[in-house]
XYZ file of C-alpha atoms in Angstrom:
351
model
C 6.618 27.782 -12.781
C 8.681 24.961 -11.258
C 11.280 25.835 -8.649
C 14.893 24.996 -9.309
C 16.410 22.404 -6.952
C 18.396 25.134 -5.168
C 15.182 27.040 -4.355
C 13.223 24.054 -3.042
C 12.450 23.820 0.642
C 13.812 20.482 1.896
C 10.308 19.162 2.646
C 9.505 19.426 -1.062
C 12.824 18.080 -2.382
C 12.882 14.436 -3.441
C 16.520 14.027 -2.385
C 15.594 14.933 1.203
C 13.668 11.661 1.489
C 16.636 9.444 0.648
C 18.378 7.092 3.060
C 20.717 4.117 2.821
C 19.439 0.720 3.889
C 21.675 -2.342 4.179
C 20.280 -5.002 1.845
C 20.046 -7.549 4.659
C 17.403 -5.380 6.354
C 14.924 -5.954 3.528
C 12.633 -8.664 4.900
C 12.305 -11.583 2.494
C 9.846 -13.563 4.623
C 7.263 -12.606 7.245
C 7.700 -13.668 10.860
C 5.513 -16.329 12.464
C 3.135 -15.727 14.101
C 2.229 -12.525 12.310
C 1.955 -10.396 15.457
C 5.441 -11.309 16.677
C 6.935 -8.675 14.370
C 8.489 -5.683 16.075
C 6.628 -2.427 16.632
C 8.329 0.942 16.944
C 5.924 3.210 18.819
C 6.170 6.972 18.302
C 4.252 8.557 21.160
C 2.695 12.021 21.068
C 5.756 13.553 22.757
C 7.927 11.820 20.120
C 9.289 9.403 22.676
C 10.217 6.108 20.993
C 9.240 2.725 22.404
C 10.622 -0.546 21.050
C 7.893 -3.178 21.374
C 6.339 -6.107 19.529
C 3.165 -5.957 17.501
C 1.267 -8.048 20.036
C 1.820 -5.127 22.442
C -0.402 -2.892 20.284
C -3.439 -3.058 22.652
C -1.312 -1.517 25.428
C -1.045 1.715 23.421
C -4.730 1.973 22.538
C -7.708 2.796 24.725
C -11.287 1.632 25.103
C -13.341 3.647 22.640
C -10.620 3.854 20.004
C -11.418 2.761 16.444
C -9.068 0.895 14.114
C -9.834 1.297 10.395
C -8.559 -1.403 8.008
C -8.308 -1.805 4.236
C -10.074 -5.055 3.283
C -8.754 -5.205 -0.277
C -7.527 -8.587 -1.515
C -4.530 -9.074 -3.778
C -5.387 -10.717 -7.077
C -3.005 -13.075 -8.947
C -2.086 -10.158 -11.174
C 1.184 -11.467 -12.613
C 0.678 -13.545 -15.759
C 3.101 -15.153 -18.176
C 2.620 -15.663 -21.888
C 4.401 -15.270 -25.185
C 4.210 -13.355 -28.409
C 3.165 -15.156 -31.574
C 6.899 -15.348 -32.352
C 7.495 -17.258 -29.124
C 9.184 -14.401 -27.223
C 8.287 -14.727 -23.500
C 6.068 -11.963 -22.074
C 5.303 -11.048 -18.480
C 2.380 -8.781 -17.544
C 1.163 -7.185 -14.338
C -2.548 -6.412 -14.363
C -3.206 -2.930 -12.956
C -6.907 -2.205 -13.271
C -9.948 -3.335 -15.254
C -11.061 -1.001 -18.036
C -14.222 -2.750 -19.190
C -15.446 -6.092 -20.456
C -12.422 -8.427 -20.652
C -10.197 -5.383 -20.882
C -7.326 -4.519 -18.519
C -4.590 -1.957 -18.122
C -1.316 -3.822 -17.558
C 2.400 -3.251 -17.262
C 4.291 -5.474 -19.691
C 7.794 -6.865 -20.184
C 9.439 -6.439 -22.623
C 7.541 -3.195 -23.208
C 9.445 -2.003 -26.283
C 8.587 -5.211 -28.094
C 4.851 -4.947 -27.459
C 3.517 -2.083 -29.592
C -0.142 -1.549 -30.361
C -1.447 -4.500 -32.359
C 0.733 -7.112 -30.625
C -0.829 -10.381 -29.501
C 0.042 -12.211 -26.281
C -0.831 -15.899 -25.931
C -1.378 -17.111 -22.345
C -2.961 -20.515 -22.951
C -4.976 -22.332 -25.546
C -7.889 -20.015 -26.438
C -6.660 -17.322 -24.020
C -5.047 -14.381 -25.801
C -4.829 -10.606 -25.461
C -4.289 -7.832 -27.978
C -2.502 -4.565 -27.198
C -5.007 -1.878 -28.180
C -3.489 1.215 -26.590
C -0.660 2.626 -24.464
C -1.244 4.909 -21.465
C 0.984 7.961 -21.577
C 2.050 8.306 -17.908
C 2.900 4.713 -16.952
C 3.395 3.295 -20.478
C 1.022 0.520 -19.448
C -0.769 -1.384 -22.203
C -4.502 -1.529 -22.720
C -5.129 -5.235 -23.230
C -8.261 -6.701 -24.776
C -8.524 -10.345 -23.767
C -9.979 -12.916 -26.145
C -11.446 -15.939 -24.358
C -14.194 -18.484 -25.082
C -17.715 -17.030 -24.928
C -18.712 -19.197 -21.980
C -15.520 -18.444 -19.989
C -15.071 -15.977 -17.120
C -11.907 -13.858 -17.261
C -11.656 -13.503 -13.472
C -11.584 -17.289 -13.134
C -8.966 -17.536 -15.886
C -6.802 -14.986 -14.067
C -7.177 -17.003 -10.851
C -6.033 -20.118 -12.714
C -3.154 -18.663 -14.721
C -1.972 -15.753 -12.587
C 0.336 -15.541 -9.596
C 0.174 -13.177 -6.624
C 2.862 -10.577 -7.365
C 5.372 -10.094 -4.571
C 7.179 -6.724 -4.584
C 10.365 -6.547 -6.690
C 12.593 -6.173 -3.610
C 11.365 -9.550 -2.304
C 13.782 -11.688 -4.295
C 14.372 -14.722 -2.073
C 11.100 -15.477 -0.309
C 10.130 -18.897 0.980
C 6.623 -17.954 2.048
C 3.323 -18.808 0.392
C 0.974 -16.378 -1.284
C -1.505 -16.368 1.617
C 1.042 -14.668 3.871
C 0.899 -11.737 1.449
C -2.806 -11.319 2.251
C -4.256 -9.840 5.412
C -6.432 -12.253 7.390
C -9.418 -9.980 6.684
C -8.833 -9.566 2.919
C -12.221 -9.737 1.254
C -12.679 -7.508 -1.808
C -10.501 -8.616 -4.755
C -8.755 -5.959 -6.805
C -5.318 -4.995 -5.443
C -1.968 -5.711 -7.070
C -0.175 -5.342 -3.727
C -1.131 -5.963 -0.119
C -1.886 -3.184 2.382
C 1.101 -4.413 4.351
C 0.482 -2.646 7.676
C -2.400 -5.064 8.130
C -0.279 -8.192 7.656
C 0.659 -8.137 11.367
C -2.851 -8.762 12.694
C -3.987 -12.173 13.978
C -7.328 -13.470 15.187
C -6.022 -13.603 18.753
C -4.910 -9.978 18.541
C -8.349 -8.995 17.218
C -9.894 -10.765 20.196
C -7.666 -8.916 22.658
C -8.502 -5.584 21.040
C -12.227 -6.372 21.172
C -11.999 -7.442 24.822
C -10.470 -4.056 25.627
C -13.263 -2.122 23.936
C -11.366 -1.199 20.769
C -13.638 -1.291 17.711
C -12.808 -1.837 14.050
C -14.190 -0.784 10.688
C -13.193 -1.102 7.033
C -12.566 0.781 3.821
C -11.488 -0.642 0.467
C -8.629 0.796 -1.558
C -7.293 -1.388 -4.346
C -3.568 -0.812 -4.102
C -2.317 -0.077 -7.592
C 0.635 1.398 -9.385
C -0.051 4.824 -7.857
C 1.219 3.691 -4.473
C 4.504 2.431 -5.912
C 5.284 4.482 -9.002
C 8.555 6.292 -8.300
C 8.626 10.054 -7.951
C 10.650 11.308 -10.900
C 10.647 15.055 -10.204
C 12.953 16.655 -7.648
C 10.052 18.942 -6.717
C 7.686 16.407 -5.146
C 4.731 18.787 -5.499
C 4.913 18.210 -9.262
C 4.393 14.447 -8.956
C 0.983 13.221 -10.120
C -0.355 10.093 -8.414
C -2.010 7.450 -10.557
C -5.672 6.947 -9.679
C -6.609 4.077 -7.365
C -10.146 2.854 -6.725
C -11.457 3.177 -3.194
C -14.680 2.954 -1.218
C -15.401 4.451 2.192
C -18.818 3.141 3.238
C -21.385 5.125 5.186
C -21.103 2.643 8.056
C -17.407 3.451 8.497
C -18.044 7.197 8.387
C -20.750 6.783 11.042
C -18.355 4.860 13.301
C -15.653 7.492 12.845
C -18.024 10.309 13.781
C -19.335 8.367 16.773
C -15.787 7.611 17.946
C -14.754 11.270 17.696
C -17.928 12.446 19.469
C -17.161 10.170 22.412
C -13.525 11.283 22.657
C -12.035 8.170 21.087
C -9.204 8.102 18.583
C -9.321 6.941 14.969
C -6.262 4.866 14.040
C -5.642 4.110 10.378
C -4.022 0.770 9.594
C -1.776 1.664 6.694
C -1.187 4.479 4.247
C -4.034 3.287 2.018
C -6.541 3.780 4.839
C -5.057 7.214 5.491
C -5.491 8.226 1.851
C -9.015 6.823 1.695
C -10.253 8.609 4.815
C -8.550 11.897 4.026
C -9.928 11.801 0.481
C -13.438 11.074 1.790
C -13.238 13.786 4.496
C -16.086 12.471 6.699
C -18.310 11.624 3.733
C -19.109 8.247 2.204
C -17.106 7.880 -1.011
C -16.904 5.455 -3.909
C -14.643 6.199 -6.849
C -11.020 6.917 -7.722
C -8.500 8.967 -5.802
C -5.069 10.311 -6.700
C -4.588 12.207 -3.438
C -0.909 12.656 -2.623
C -0.035 13.741 0.905
C 3.247 15.426 1.797
C 4.425 17.899 4.481
C 2.158 20.891 4.793
C -1.010 18.826 4.350
C -3.695 19.520 6.955
C -4.852 16.174 8.340
C -8.558 15.948 9.037
C -9.477 12.477 10.289
C -6.718 10.330 11.768
C -5.345 10.502 15.313
C -2.903 7.664 14.777
C -1.421 5.489 12.055
C 0.063 2.008 11.843
C 2.529 1.710 8.997
C 5.487 -0.355 7.833
C 8.906 1.052 6.953
C 8.891 2.448 3.421
C 11.284 2.771 0.504
C 13.507 5.836 0.122
C 12.041 8.671 -1.957
C 8.577 7.086 -1.913
C 5.245 8.894 -1.676
C 4.539 6.729 1.383
C 7.567 8.177 3.172
C 6.325 11.673 2.341
C 2.890 10.882 3.762
C 4.305 9.628 7.053
C 6.546 12.698 7.294
C 3.442 14.842 6.888
C 1.577 12.903 9.584
C 4.339 13.660 12.086
C 3.609 17.382 11.813
C 6.137 20.165 12.312
C 9.682 19.098 11.358
C 8.172 15.714 10.604
C 10.526 14.855 7.773
C 13.685 15.459 9.819
C 12.237 13.518 12.738
C 11.130 10.625 10.534
C 14.531 10.286 8.939
C 16.102 10.151 12.422
C 13.567 7.474 13.433
C 14.519 5.424 10.383
C 18.183 5.659 11.358
C 17.240 4.452 14.828
C 15.304 1.555 13.308
C 18.289 0.603 11.149
C 20.598 0.761 14.173
C 18.176 -1.443 16.151
C 17.984 -4.070 13.388
C 14.347 -3.553 12.416
C 13.185 -5.380 9.298
C 12.013 -3.147 6.428
C 9.341 -3.063 3.717
C 6.389 -5.364 3.011
C 7.317 -8.367 5.165
C 9.093 -6.235 7.734
C 8.256 -4.606 11.053
C 5.818 -1.788 11.800
C 5.452 1.624 13.403
C 2.596 3.021 15.472
C 2.456 6.809 15.302
C 0.203 8.676 17.735
C -0.608 12.354 17.274
């Protein structure tokens, strides 16, 4: 039985995660160099420190472990047209099989099952199904027998910037982390965009290790919560892999008294889903206040959209009264002119 809005505890009420952000605080371009972005540090006693990202090593210790998501954003946005000539835009979400993808489409109402989309000469796709939760289309691509669909996507597709980035002058590579390796995401794990090779060197010199997981950021991370009771929201599955090597490093770090710091919400979800075991598969884990954290001692994260599952996760990570505290931190960040969202500034939260 679902609670009525009046009966919901604030931590479980969607409206309690809302805030107003002036539009000029939405970063349209990243700063240069990457690690010159600002860093709001939330220390264990909830003291706030206003720093820059290149100061990160000063808040870590020898023996700490940083865990990164090495997913790489694919050129998932493609443009085509119906046989009638009507323009069509698609956003690839996840592969379903041989030359078959799940994709969001525009205009959706005009692309029922059986529709054909033409992308280029001898490159077409047929709508063969519609997923119920996201209304995404199951597309079967038709390409020459000797062609490779991944290469065609690389040639015809564009890296999809988030919808709130409307006036960017940056190139697609700035929407990839410098360690992006495993192709499959439709959005970047943006907490990692702040790292540079020189920062990695400083961290290494100070005895701070690093390891990797892979979570292909998909629609689950961004799909809006549509129920006032956030516990009723169902996350869309995203593919992730937590290798044995990373689990071994985490256990070794903990045994020696070091801290495990997750770089981004996707790393947090991956490690919490794996729970100290190697894992390869899909996860729809949603984390909100009341969740018992198992792995992470710290988290690096950007500033997130109102009412987003990412905001709920960070509120949970802050522990008791975390939501109220987080919303006050966001107001402080707005007052101090921090830049928000994917190309914006970052937070370091230590537990």
